[in-house]
Each structure stands twice: as C-alpha cells, then as structure tokens.
Coordinates of C-alpha atoms in Angstrom, one line a residue:
X1 CA -161.2 -60.2 135.5
X2 CA -158.5 -58.1 133.8
X3 CA -157.9 -54.6 135.1
X4 CA -159.0 -52.0 132.6
X5 CA -157.0 -48.8 132.1
X6 CA -158.3 -46.7 129.3
X7 CA -156.5 -44.4 126.9
X8 CA -157.6 -42.2 124.0
X9 CA -157.3 -42.5 120.3
X10 CA -159.0 -40.8 117.4
X11 CA -161.1 -41.7 114.3
X12 CA -160.1 -39.8 111.2
X13 CA -163.1 -39.3 108.9
X14 CA -160.9 -38.3 106.0
X15 CA -159.3 -41.8 105.7
X16 CA -161.7 -43.6 108.0
X17 CA -158.7 -44.9 110.0
X18 CA -158.4 -45.4 113.8
X19 CA -155.3 -44.1 115.4
X20 CA -155.0 -45.6 118.8
X21 CA -152.7 -44.8 121.7
X22 CA -151.9 -47.1 124.6
X23 CA -150.9 -44.3 127.0
X24 CA -152.4 -41.0 128.0
X25 CA -150.1 -38.6 126.2
X26 CA -149.1 -37.3 122.8
X27 CA -147.2 -39.3 120.2
X28 CA -147.7 -41.5 117.2
X29 CA -150.3 -44.2 117.1
X30 CA -149.2 -47.3 119.1
X31 CA -151.4 -49.7 117.2
X32 CA -151.0 -49.8 113.4
X33 CA -153.8 -47.5 112.0
X34 CA -156.6 -49.4 110.3
X35 CA -159.8 -48.5 108.5
X36 CA -163.2 -48.8 110.3
X37 CA -166.4 -49.2 108.2
X38 CA -167.5 -47.2 105.2
X39 CA -168.8 -43.7 104.7
X40 CA -171.7 -43.0 107.0
X41 CA -170.8 -45.7 109.5
X42 CA -170.3 -44.7 113.2
X43 CA -167.2 -46.3 115.0
X44 CA -167.8 -47.9 118.4
X45 CA -165.4 -49.2 121.0
X46 CA -166.0 -52.2 123.3
X47 CA -164.8 -55.4 124.8
X48 CA -166.9 -57.9 122.7
X49 CA -165.3 -61.1 123.9
X50 CA -164.4 -60.4 127.5
X51 CA -160.6 -60.6 127.0
X52 CA -160.0 -57.4 128.8
X53 CA -158.9 -55.5 125.7
X54 CA -161.2 -53.2 123.8
X55 CA -161.6 -53.4 120.1
X56 CA -163.6 -51.6 117.4
X57 CA -166.6 -52.0 115.3
X58 CA -169.1 -49.8 113.7
X59 CA -172.8 -49.0 113.6
X60 CA -174.4 -48.6 110.2
X61 CA -177.3 -46.2 110.4
X62 CA -178.6 -47.1 107.0
X63 CA -179.7 -50.6 108.0
X64 CA -179.3 -50.3 111.8
X65 CA -176.7 -53.0 112.1
X66 CA -173.7 -53.4 114.3
X67 CA -170.4 -54.9 112.8
X68 CA -167.9 -55.8 115.6
X69 CA -164.4 -57.2 115.3
X70 CA -162.4 -58.7 118.2
X71 CA -159.0 -57.8 116.7
X72 CA -157.5 -54.3 116.4
X73 CA -157.1 -54.5 112.6
X74 CA -159.0 -54.7 109.4
X75 CA -157.5 -58.0 108.3
X76 CA -160.8 -59.8 107.9
X77 CA -164.6 -59.7 108.2
X78 CA -166.5 -58.8 111.3
X79 CA -166.6 -61.4 114.1
X80 CA -170.2 -60.3 114.9
X81 CA -172.7 -58.7 112.6
X82 CA -176.4 -58.3 113.5
X83 CA -179.4 -56.0 113.1
X84 CA -180.9 -54.0 115.9
X85 CA -183.9 -53.0 113.9
X86 CA -186.1 -54.4 116.6
X87 CA -185.4 -51.4 118.8
X88 CA -183.4 -48.9 116.8
X89 CA -184.6 -46.3 114.2
X90 CA -183.1 -43.9 111.8
X91 CA -181.4 -41.1 113.6
X92 CA -180.5 -43.1 116.7
X93 CA -177.1 -42.8 118.3
X94 CA -175.2 -46.1 119.1
X95 CA -174.1 -46.7 122.7
X96 CA -171.8 -49.3 124.2
X97 CA -171.6 -50.5 127.8
X98 CA -171.4 -53.5 130.1
X99 CA -174.9 -53.2 131.3
X100 CA -175.0 -56.5 133.2
X101 CA -171.5 -56.6 134.6
X102 CA -170.4 -59.9 132.9
X103 CA -167.2 -58.4 131.5
X104 CA -168.5 -58.1 128.0
X105 CA -169.9 -55.0 126.5
X106 CA -173.4 -54.8 125.2
X107 CA -175.0 -52.4 122.8
X108 CA -177.8 -49.9 122.7
X109 CA -179.2 -46.9 121.0
X110 CA -180.2 -43.4 122.2
X111 CA -183.0 -41.7 120.3
X112 CA -182.6 -37.9 120.3
X113 CA -186.2 -37.4 119.1
X114 CA -187.7 -38.7 122.4
X115 CA -184.5 -38.8 124.5
X116 CA -184.9 -42.5 125.2
X117 CA -182.2 -45.1 125.9
X118 CA -182.7 -48.6 124.6
X119 CA -180.1 -51.1 125.8
X120 CA -179.4 -54.8 125.0
X121 CA -177.0 -57.1 126.9
X122 CA -176.5 -59.7 124.2
X123 CA -174.4 -59.0 121.0
X124 CA -177.1 -60.3 118.7
X125 CA -180.4 -59.3 117.1
X126 CA -183.4 -58.9 119.4
X127 CA -185.3 -56.4 121.4
X128 CA -184.0 -54.0 124.1
X129 CA -183.6 -55.5 127.6
X130 CA -184.3 -52.1 129.1
X131 CA -185.5 -48.7 127.9
X132 CA -186.1 -45.4 129.7
X133 CA -186.1 -41.7 129.1
X134 CA -183.4 -39.4 130.3
X135 CA -181.9 -36.0 129.3
X136 CA -183.1 -33.0 127.4
X137 CA -183.1 -31.9 123.7
X138 CA -179.6 -31.6 122.3
X139 CA -177.9 -33.8 124.8
X140 CA -175.1 -36.3 123.8
X141 CA -175.4 -39.8 125.4
X142 CA -172.5 -41.3 127.3
X143 CA -172.0 -44.6 129.2
X144 CA -169.7 -45.6 132.1
X145 CA -169.3 -47.2 135.5
X146 CA -169.7 -44.1 137.6
X147 CA -169.7 -45.9 141.0
X148 CA -167.3 -48.8 140.5
X149 CA -169.9 -51.5 140.9
X150 CA -168.8 -53.3 137.7
X151 CA -171.8 -52.3 135.7
X152 CA -172.1 -49.5 133.2
X153 CA -174.9 -47.0 133.3
X154 CA -175.6 -43.9 131.3
X155 CA -175.4 -40.2 131.4
X156 CA -175.6 -37.2 129.1
X157 CA -173.2 -34.4 128.1
X158 CA -174.9 -31.1 127.4
X159 CA -173.0 -29.4 124.6
X160 CA -174.8 -26.1 125.2
X161 CA -173.2 -25.7 128.6
X162 CA -170.4 -28.3 128.8
X163 CA -172.1 -30.0 131.8
X164 CA -172.3 -33.7 132.6
X165 CA -175.3 -35.5 134.1
X166 CA -174.7 -39.1 135.3
X167 CA -177.0 -41.8 136.5
X168 CA -176.0 -44.7 138.8
X169 CA -178.8 -47.0 137.6
X170 CA -180.4 -47.9 134.3
X171 CA -183.6 -45.9 134.6
X172 CA -185.2 -42.5 134.5
X173 CA -184.7 -40.1 137.4
X174 CA -182.6 -37.2 138.5
X175 CA -178.9 -37.2 137.9
X176 CA -176.9 -38.9 140.7
X177 CA -173.9 -36.7 139.7
X178 CA -174.0 -33.5 137.8
X179 CA -171.2 -31.0 137.3
X180 CA -169.7 -28.4 135.0
X181 CA -165.9 -28.6 135.0
X182 CA -163.9 -25.5 134.1
X183 CA -161.8 -27.6 131.6
X184 CA -164.8 -28.9 129.7
X185 CA -166.4 -26.3 127.4
X186 CA -169.5 -26.1 125.3
X187 CA -169.0 -27.7 121.9
X188 CA -166.4 -30.2 123.2
X189 CA -166.8 -33.9 122.5
X190 CA -167.3 -36.0 125.6
X191 CA -165.0 -39.0 126.4
X192 CA -165.4 -41.6 129.2
X193 CA -162.8 -44.1 130.6
X194 CA -161.2 -45.6 133.6
X195 CA -158.0 -43.6 133.3
X196 CA -156.2 -44.9 136.4
X197 CA -157.4 -48.6 136.6
X198 CA -159.4 -48.1 139.8
X199 CA -162.6 -49.6 138.4
X200 CA -164.5 -46.3 138.2
X201 CA -165.0 -44.4 135.0
X202 CA -164.6 -40.7 134.9
X203 CA -165.3 -38.2 132.1
X204 CA -163.2 -35.9 130.0
X205 CA -163.4 -34.1 126.7
X206 CA -161.8 -33.7 123.3
X207 CA -161.6 -30.1 122.0
X208 CA -161.8 -30.2 118.2
X209 CA -160.5 -26.6 117.8
X210 CA -157.2 -27.4 119.4
X211 CA -157.2 -31.2 119.2
X212 CA -156.7 -31.4 122.9
X213 CA -157.6 -34.4 125.1
X214 CA -158.5 -33.6 128.7
X215 CA -159.4 -36.4 131.2
X216 CA -160.5 -35.9 134.8
X217 CA -159.6 -37.7 138.0
X218 CA -163.2 -37.6 139.3
X219 CA -166.8 -36.8 138.3
X220 CA -167.0 -33.5 140.1
X221 CA -166.7 -29.8 139.2
X222 CA -163.5 -29.6 141.2
X223 CA -161.8 -32.8 140.1
X224 CA -158.1 -32.7 139.2
X225 CA -157.0 -33.2 135.6
X226 CA -155.4 -36.6 135.1
X227 CA -153.9 -35.7 131.7
X228 CA -154.2 -33.0 129.1
X229 CA -152.4 -33.1 125.8
X230 CA -152.8 -32.6 122.1
X231 CA -153.5 -35.5 119.8
X232 CA -155.1 -36.1 116.4
X233 CA -155.9 -33.9 113.4
X234 CA -158.6 -31.6 112.1
X235 CA -162.0 -33.3 112.0
X236 CA -160.9 -36.2 114.3
X237 CA -163.3 -37.7 116.8
X238 CA -162.1 -39.3 120.0
X239 CA -162.2 -43.1 120.7
X240 CA -161.6 -44.1 124.4
X241 CA -160.8 -47.7 125.5
X242 CA -158.3 -50.1 126.9
X243 CA -156.2 -51.0 123.8
X244 CA -153.3 -52.6 125.7
X245 CA -152.7 -56.4 126.1
X246 CA -151.4 -56.6 129.6
X247 CA -150.2 -60.2 129.3
X248 CA -146.4 -60.3 129.8
X249 CA -144.5 -61.9 126.9
X250 CA -147.7 -63.1 125.1
X251 CA -147.5 -66.0 122.7
X252 CA -148.2 -65.5 119.0
X253 CA -151.8 -66.6 119.2
X254 CA -152.7 -64.4 122.1
X255 CA -150.9 -61.4 120.5
X256 CA -152.5 -62.0 117.1
X257 CA -156.0 -62.4 118.7
X258 CA -155.7 -58.8 120.0
X259 CA -153.6 -57.0 117.4
X260 CA -153.7 -59.3 114.4
X261 CA -151.1 -60.7 112.0
X262 CA -148.6 -58.5 110.2
X263 CA -149.4 -57.2 106.7
X264 CA -146.2 -57.1 104.7
X265 CA -146.1 -53.5 103.3
X266 CA -143.9 -54.8 100.4
X267 CA -146.2 -57.8 99.6
X268 CA -146.4 -58.4 95.9
X269 CA -150.0 -57.2 95.5
X270 CA -149.2 -54.0 97.4
X271 CA -146.1 -53.4 95.3
X272 CA -148.0 -53.9 92.1
X273 CA -150.7 -51.5 93.2
X274 CA -148.2 -48.8 94.1
X275 CA -146.7 -49.1 90.6
X276 CA -150.0 -49.3 88.8
X277 CA -152.6 -47.2 90.7
X278 CA -154.6 -46.4 87.6
X279 CA -154.8 -49.9 86.1
X280 CA -158.3 -51.1 85.5
X281 CA -157.7 -54.2 87.6
X282 CA -156.3 -52.1 90.6
X283 CA -159.6 -51.3 92.4
X284 CA -160.6 -55.0 92.8
X285 CA -157.1 -56.1 93.8
X286 CA -156.9 -53.2 96.3
X287 CA -160.2 -54.1 97.9
X288 CA -159.4 -57.9 98.1
X289 CA -155.7 -58.1 98.7
X290 CA -154.1 -54.8 99.8
X291 CA -152.8 -54.6 103.4
X292 CA -154.0 -58.2 104.1
X293 CA -151.9 -60.1 106.6
X294 CA -150.0 -63.0 105.1
X295 CA -146.6 -64.7 104.9
X296 CA -143.3 -63.4 103.7
X297 CA -141.2 -66.0 102.0
X298 CA -137.4 -66.1 102.6
X299 CA -134.8 -67.9 100.5
X300 CA -131.5 -67.3 98.8
X301 CA -132.9 -64.1 97.3
X302 CA -133.3 -62.5 100.7
X303 CA -129.6 -61.6 101.1
X304 CA -128.2 -61.5 104.6
X305 CA -130.8 -63.8 106.1
X306 CA -130.3 -62.8 109.7
X307 CA -130.6 -59.1 108.9
X308 CA -133.6 -59.6 106.6
X309 CA -135.5 -61.7 109.1
X310 CA -134.6 -59.4 112.0
X311 CA -135.8 -56.3 110.0
X312 CA -139.1 -58.0 109.2
X313 CA -139.8 -59.2 112.7
X314 CA -138.8 -55.9 114.1
X315 CA -141.2 -54.0 111.8
X316 CA -144.0 -56.3 112.9
X317 CA -143.1 -55.9 116.6
X318 CA -143.1 -52.1 116.2
X319 CA -146.9 -52.2 115.5
X320 CA -147.6 -55.1 117.9
X321 CA -148.4 -57.5 115.0
X322 CA -147.4 -61.2 114.6
X323 CA -145.3 -61.8 111.5
X324 CA -145.7 -65.0 109.4
X325 CA -142.5 -66.2 107.8
X326 CA -141.7 -69.1 105.5
X327 CA -138.2 -70.7 105.4
X328 CA -137.7 -72.0 101.8
X329 CA -134.1 -72.8 101.1
X330 CA -133.6 -76.5 101.7
X331 CA -131.2 -78.1 99.2
X332 CA -132.9 -79.8 96.3
X333 CA -136.0 -77.7 96.9
X334 CA -139.1 -78.7 94.9
X335 CA -137.4 -81.8 93.5
X336 CA -136.2 -79.8 90.5
X337 CA -139.7 -78.5 89.7
X338 CA -141.0 -75.0 89.1
X339 CA -139.6 -73.7 92.4
X340 CA -136.3 -75.6 92.3
X341 CA -133.2 -74.2 94.0
X342 CA -132.1 -74.0 97.6
X343 CA -128.9 -73.8 99.5
X344 CA -125.9 -75.2 97.8
X345 CA -125.0 -77.8 100.5
X346 CA -126.3 -79.2 103.8
X347 CA -123.7 -77.2 105.6
X348 CA -124.8 -74.0 103.9
X349 CA -128.4 -74.7 104.8
X350 CA -127.6 -75.3 108.4
X351 CA -125.8 -72.0 108.6
X352 CA -128.7 -70.3 106.7
X353 CA -131.5 -71.6 108.9
X354 CA -129.5 -70.9 112.1
X355 CA -129.1 -67.3 111.0
X356 CA -132.8 -67.2 110.1
X357 CA -133.8 -68.3 113.6
X358 CA -131.3 -65.8 115.2
X359 CA -133.1 -63.1 113.3
X360 CA -136.4 -64.1 114.9
X361 CA -135.0 -64.6 118.4
X362 CA -137.5 -65.2 121.1
X363 CA -140.1 -62.9 119.6
X364 CA -143.7 -63.8 118.7
X365 CA -143.7 -65.2 115.2
X366 CA -145.2 -67.9 113.0
X367 CA -142.5 -69.8 111.0
X368 CA -143.5 -72.4 108.3
X369 CA -140.6 -74.8 107.8
X370 CA -139.8 -75.7 104.2
X371 CA -143.0 -76.3 102.2
X372 CA -143.1 -79.7 100.4
X373 CA -139.8 -80.8 101.9
X374 CA -141.3 -83.8 103.6
X375 CA -144.1 -84.5 101.0
X376 CA -141.2 -85.0 98.5
X377 CA -139.1 -87.0 100.9
X378 CA -139.4 -90.3 99.1
X379 CA -137.6 -92.5 96.7
X380 CA -139.3 -91.0 93.7
X381 CA -137.7 -87.6 94.4
X382 CA -134.6 -88.9 96.2
X383 CA -133.6 -92.3 95.1
X384 CA -130.3 -92.1 97.0
X385 CA -130.9 -93.2 100.6
X386 CA -128.2 -90.8 101.8
X387 CA -130.0 -87.8 100.2
X388 CA -133.2 -88.9 101.8
X389 CA -131.6 -89.3 105.2
X390 CA -130.1 -85.8 104.8
X391 CA -133.5 -84.3 104.0
X392 CA -134.9 -85.6 107.2
X393 CA -131.9 -84.5 109.2
X394 CA -132.1 -81.0 107.7
X395 CA -135.8 -80.5 108.5
X396 CA -135.0 -81.8 112.1
X397 CA -132.2 -79.3 112.4
X398 CA -134.4 -76.5 111.1
X399 CA -137.1 -77.3 113.7
X400 CA -134.6 -77.4 116.5
X401 CA -133.5 -73.8 115.8
X402 CA -136.8 -72.4 116.9
X403 CA -138.5 -72.3 120.3
X404 CA -140.1 -70.0 122.9
X405 CA -142.5 -67.6 121.3
X406 CA -141.3 -68.4 117.8
X407 CA -143.8 -71.1 116.8
X408 CA -142.4 -73.4 114.1
X409 CA -144.7 -75.4 112.0
X410 CA -143.2 -78.3 110.0
X411 CA -144.9 -78.5 106.6
X412 CA -147.2 -81.6 106.3
X413 CA -148.3 -81.5 102.7
X414 CA -151.9 -81.4 101.7
X415 CA -155.1 -83.5 101.7
X416 CA -154.4 -85.2 98.3
X417 CA -150.7 -85.9 98.2
X418 CA -149.2 -88.2 100.9
X419 CA -151.5 -90.4 103.0
X420 CA -151.9 -88.9 106.5
X421 CA -150.4 -91.9 108.3
X422 CA -147.3 -91.8 106.0
X423 CA -147.0 -88.0 106.5
X424 CA -147.3 -88.5 110.3
X425 CA -144.4 -91.0 110.1
X426 CA -142.3 -88.6 108.1
X427 CA -143.0 -85.8 110.5
X428 CA -142.0 -87.9 113.5
X429 CA -138.8 -88.9 111.7
X430 CA -138.1 -85.2 111.0
X431 CA -138.4 -84.3 114.7
X432 CA -141.9 -82.8 114.7
X433 CA -142.0 -83.4 118.5
X434 CA -139.8 -80.3 118.9
X435 CA -142.0 -78.2 116.6
X436 CA -145.0 -76.2 117.7
X437 CA -147.2 -77.7 115.0
X438 CA -147.8 -78.8 111.4
X439 CA -148.7 -76.6 108.4
X440 CA -151.0 -78.1 105.7
X441 CA -152.3 -77.0 102.3
X442 CA -149.4 -74.6 101.8
X443 CA -149.6 -73.2 98.3
X444 CA -152.5 -75.5 97.6
X445 CA -156.3 -75.2 97.1
X446 CA -158.1 -77.8 99.1
X447 CA -161.0 -76.5 101.2
X448 CA -160.6 -75.9 104.9
X449 CA -162.9 -78.8 105.6
X450 CA -160.9 -81.2 103.5
X451 CA -157.7 -79.9 105.0
X452 CA -159.0 -80.2 108.5
X453 CA -160.0 -83.8 107.9
X454 CA -156.5 -84.6 106.7
X455 CA -154.7 -82.6 109.4
X456 CA -156.7 -84.3 112.1
X457 CA -155.5 -87.7 110.9
X458 CA -151.9 -86.4 110.8
X459 CA -152.5 -85.0 114.3
X460 CA -153.5 -88.5 115.5
X461 CA -150.0 -89.6 114.6
X462 CA -148.1 -86.6 115.9
X463 CA -150.1 -85.0 118.7
X464 CA -149.5 -81.6 117.1
X465 CA -151.8 -78.7 116.4
X466 CA -151.9 -77.4 112.9
X467 CA -152.5 -74.4 110.7
X468 CA -154.1 -74.3 107.2
X469 CA -153.2 -72.1 104.3
X470 CA -156.5 -70.6 103.2
X471 CA -155.1 -68.1 100.7
X472 CA -156.6 -69.7 97.7
X473 CA -159.0 -72.4 98.9
X474 CA -162.3 -70.5 98.6
X475 CA -163.5 -72.9 95.8
X476 CA -161.5 -75.9 96.8
X477 CA -159.0 -77.8 94.5
X478 CA -158.6 -80.9 92.5
X479 CA -155.9 -83.5 92.9
X480 CA -153.1 -83.0 90.5
X481 CA -154.2 -79.4 89.6
X482 CA -151.3 -77.6 91.4
X483 CA -150.5 -74.7 89.0
X484 CA -152.7 -71.7 88.8
X485 CA -155.8 -73.8 88.3
X486 CA -159.0 -72.4 86.7
X487 CA -161.7 -71.8 89.3
X488 CA -159.4 -71.1 92.3
X489 CA -160.7 -68.4 94.6
X490 CA -159.4 -66.5 97.6
X491 CA -160.1 -68.1 100.9
X492 CA -160.8 -66.8 104.4
X493 CA -158.2 -64.2 105.6
X494 CA -155.6 -64.9 108.3
X495 CA -156.9 -65.4 111.8
X496 CA -156.6 -67.2 115.1
X497 CA -159.1 -70.0 115.2
X498 CA -160.9 -71.8 118.0
X499 CA -159.9 -74.6 120.4
X500 CA -160.9 -77.3 118.0
X501 CA -159.9 -77.8 114.4
X502 CA -157.1 -75.6 113.0
X503 CA -155.1 -73.5 115.4
X504 CA -154.6 -70.8 112.7
X505 CA -155.9 -70.2 109.2
X506 CA -153.4 -68.1 107.3
X507 CA -152.6 -66.7 103.9
X508 CA -149.3 -68.5 103.5
X509 CA -149.1 -68.4 99.7
X510 CA -149.1 -64.9 98.4
X511 CA -152.3 -64.6 96.4
X512 CA -151.6 -63.6 92.8
X513 CA -148.1 -65.2 92.8
X514 CA -147.7 -67.8 90.1
X515 CA -147.2 -71.4 90.9
X516 CA -144.8 -71.8 88.0
X517 CA -144.4 -71.6 84.2
X518 CA -145.7 -75.0 83.1
X519 CA -147.8 -76.4 80.3
X520 CA -150.1 -77.9 82.9
X521 CA -151.0 -74.5 84.4
X522 CA -154.7 -73.5 84.2
X523 CA -153.8 -69.8 83.9
X524 CA -150.5 -68.1 83.2
X525 CA -148.5 -71.0 81.9
X526 CA -145.7 -68.6 81.0
X527 CA -145.5 -66.8 84.4
X528 CA -142.5 -68.0 86.5
X529 CA -143.1 -69.3 90.0
X530 CA -143.3 -66.5 92.7
X531 CA -144.0 -63.8 90.1
X532 CA -147.1 -61.7 90.8
X533 CA -149.6 -61.4 88.1
X534 CA -152.6 -59.0 88.2
X535 CA -154.4 -61.4 85.9
X536 CA -153.9 -64.3 88.3
X537 CA -155.0 -62.1 91.1
X538 CA -158.2 -61.1 89.3
X539 CA -159.0 -64.7 88.6
X540 CA -158.6 -65.5 92.3
X541 CA -160.9 -62.6 93.2
X542 CA -163.6 -63.7 90.7
X543 CA -163.1 -67.4 91.3
X544 CA -162.8 -68.2 87.6

C-alpha cells in the first residue's frame, strides 16, 4: 500500500477553487487550481480509488448526495455520484475516512442535532454500516487513524475551548485521547493528516484570522509542532490530504489519472471568451468549453517549432498536467482539401518533426501524428508511387522521433473511411510498431462505440492500444458528413479510460473550430478550417 504523507491546501469560497500544496510550507499552489462544486456544496477530500493519492469531491446538502472525482481537476463529470438519503438528513456534516482499512476512503455524516456519527464503507447509495453517538453540542467532527492500525476512526474538535477528543474505535465511549494544545485556539478550524508518513494521523489547526496552518507531531498537549506557516486568503477553509503522486517518472496515463490533462489557456474557445465576455453566447460556451483539457495543434503557423512545443510542454509540466499535442505539417496535407498545406519538402518535414520531438523530450505527453495522413495514403490522393512511398516514409520517420514518456499515436482514420484491415496494413507499413498506439476518429463525429468497434479491428492487425477523439461525437456522425454537420454534439471530456476498449478518450479537435469553408458544410460553409466560431460552438453545445 502506498505511503501517505499529507499536506494542506485551501478551498476558497469566493471562486470555489481548491489551491493545493504538495509540501508543508508557504508558496503557490502546486496543483493547478480548479473549481469544486457549486454554491452551497461542501468540499471533501479522500482516496476514492485506492491509488494512494487523495482527490476531491463535494457533498451537496440540498439533496444529500456525494459527487467524487478521482482526478485533481475539473475536466469532467464526477467519477462517482450517489445519494446518502438513507442515513443523512438536512444539516448533517459530511465525513470521510477509511473505516474498514481497505485503502479506500468511505463516507459518512455527523448530525449535530443528536451528535451521532453514521458511517458507510462503500462509495454508493445505501444505509450506514455503523452509527453511534459521540461528542457534545457545538463540536466539530474529525476523522483519522489515531493509533496507526490502518483504520480511521473519529473524534471531535471543541471550538469553544480548542480541545481535541479522539476515539480509537468506531463506537460510543470516553475519549481515548483528549488534549488542549497551546497552539490550537478556540475558533480555529481543525485539520487532520499523517504529516510525516509514519502511518499515524495527528491533528492541527487553521487559524482564519491570520491564515496560519499549524500541524502537530503527536496527539498530546505537549506535542511538538511539525510545521507552522501562513497560506491562503481571507475566508479560506483548509483541505488536508496526500496530493502527491510518488511514482518516479510516471507515464502519461498514470500522471493524467491523478492530475489530469492540460487545458490550453489559449485554446480558441477561451480566447474568444476573453475577447467577448458579454456576448449572449458566452455563458453557455464558458460552461461547456472553457478550461477543458484538449489538444493543441502545431504546424507551420507555430513558428520555431522546438521552442513552441517546449514552451507548451513546460507550461503543462509546471502544473503537473499531461499535454496533448497534434503534429500537423506533413507535405501534401489533406490532399489539397480544406486543411491543405504542410512542409515544403520531405527534408523540411524531417527537420520540423525532429525539432518538434526535441521540444517534447522525455516528458509525459500525448502526441497525435499527422491526422488523415495514412487514410489519404492511396492512389486516389497520390497517384505517383514515389509520393505514396514518401508519405509512408515520413510517417515512419515521425513516429521514430518519439519514445519514452512521450506517447506517439499514429493516426488511423475513422470508422467509415478506410476498412480496418487496410488501415492496419498501412499502419504497419508506416512503422506503427515503434509508436505507442493509434488515434481514431480525429476531427470526426462517430460515436465512441462505433469508433471502438473499428479500432479493435485495427488493433487485431497492429497489436496497438488506441485513443478516440470524443470532442464532437456526442450524437454520432454520418459517412461523408465531414464538415460542421448539423446535429453534431460535444462528446465526453478528456480522460484516461479502463483496461479494455480505448486507452484514452480525448478532445483532439478543438470544439467550435470549423472543418472548412465548403459548400457541403452543414453549418458555417464560409468559415475557414481551424477558425473558431461561437455559432458552431453553440450548435455543438445544443446538438443541433
């Protein structure tokens, strides 16, 4: 079981963001701040999936539901959401702890009206596994492993005196430990954590008046102070947990599972919102698309490619996120279509993609290699056999530039373009054996189920895992309808998926960007490819 070492962050009610630190000391947030819940919701911290890293969620008093997310971001919906109406009532206080010692936290509620704890091991709807009374009127409930046996129990903090009263078992009775530490005052907010990784939780306090964190080395009146420092702002409330992934050199999936994928701050929807904050379409676009993790596309417009990529990957690394990048500069790009262009020669492309890979280095990243390049690698697009051979050679060369923790995915078309056996053959010819995987449905609309069926057939011929672009596949697509089709809808946000099916589902295409200015377009036939349109974005949000 991973060793837990807890630190302290804060929740800021003014913007509902969590600001988390990965060490006990002052400084800026180490994890990119992210919003938690809505007005009236109560943030909670726990290890919901047993991976050794705590993440956040919230309890909604209005309907007595928990909403829990395994990733330290707001890039998607809750991983778990369930009602505890079977044992919780209005006015109850949520409580989190590993009551059964299985390495995953459970939930509970403390009822101030009758000073009763009601605790449940499973993260699901149902009744309490144990309930008992403890404490006196006005007490604040706390939970922790006070004796190092691997199971959390409860206690109370008495705001009127600043004293702690801790139980070693889940039941009524006298406190097994009670103390009043000189550094914890009446009116402070209690915090609990394993500050030194020894397997035993100790207490501490957050003093709102001075925004001071104080954590103790033991649960006694004379315990030494492990750390004391200022952090946070006016009105903040403390959040204690282990927010650090201890794995050395984690791969992209492991890192993204904990901290999420990078949300490009200059993504087209965000840039448009910054320039048009009062536009009537802005609220819906802000709610559906702002700060959502997705890909950044690089091409000849990117300037010095090594510098541009390095800057982007470095910005993601600074907030512990995994960047998603698309390399899109192959000569003869898009077969002269709406997104035509690319490097001026094979030699120029080799230099460009080598510099691109140098910008990534051996840092965690997802790189999609040249969308449509292999789907269009046929005599219809390239009647000259030399051009066709060059296309395969260039894709192979691009794949070979990446390795280590930079996961390269060769583009494998979509479910209604090239037959899967043919695509598998093209991928093998292009050196997919050296790639991490295959990307499907990039910039297209077919459902995740359709794309999975297709990708599994491609996988049978390549042996490679795959990712699916879900940016616009919420309503599915129709063969031949490739340009801003009517009825397209946003799909599931970027995430790491399970052991079967897609490895990743990502927003690769930037939602709201046009597919091209073409008479066949369902919407926006005059909007050039790659140009953001608030009208196209609104259609995707509404699915019309």
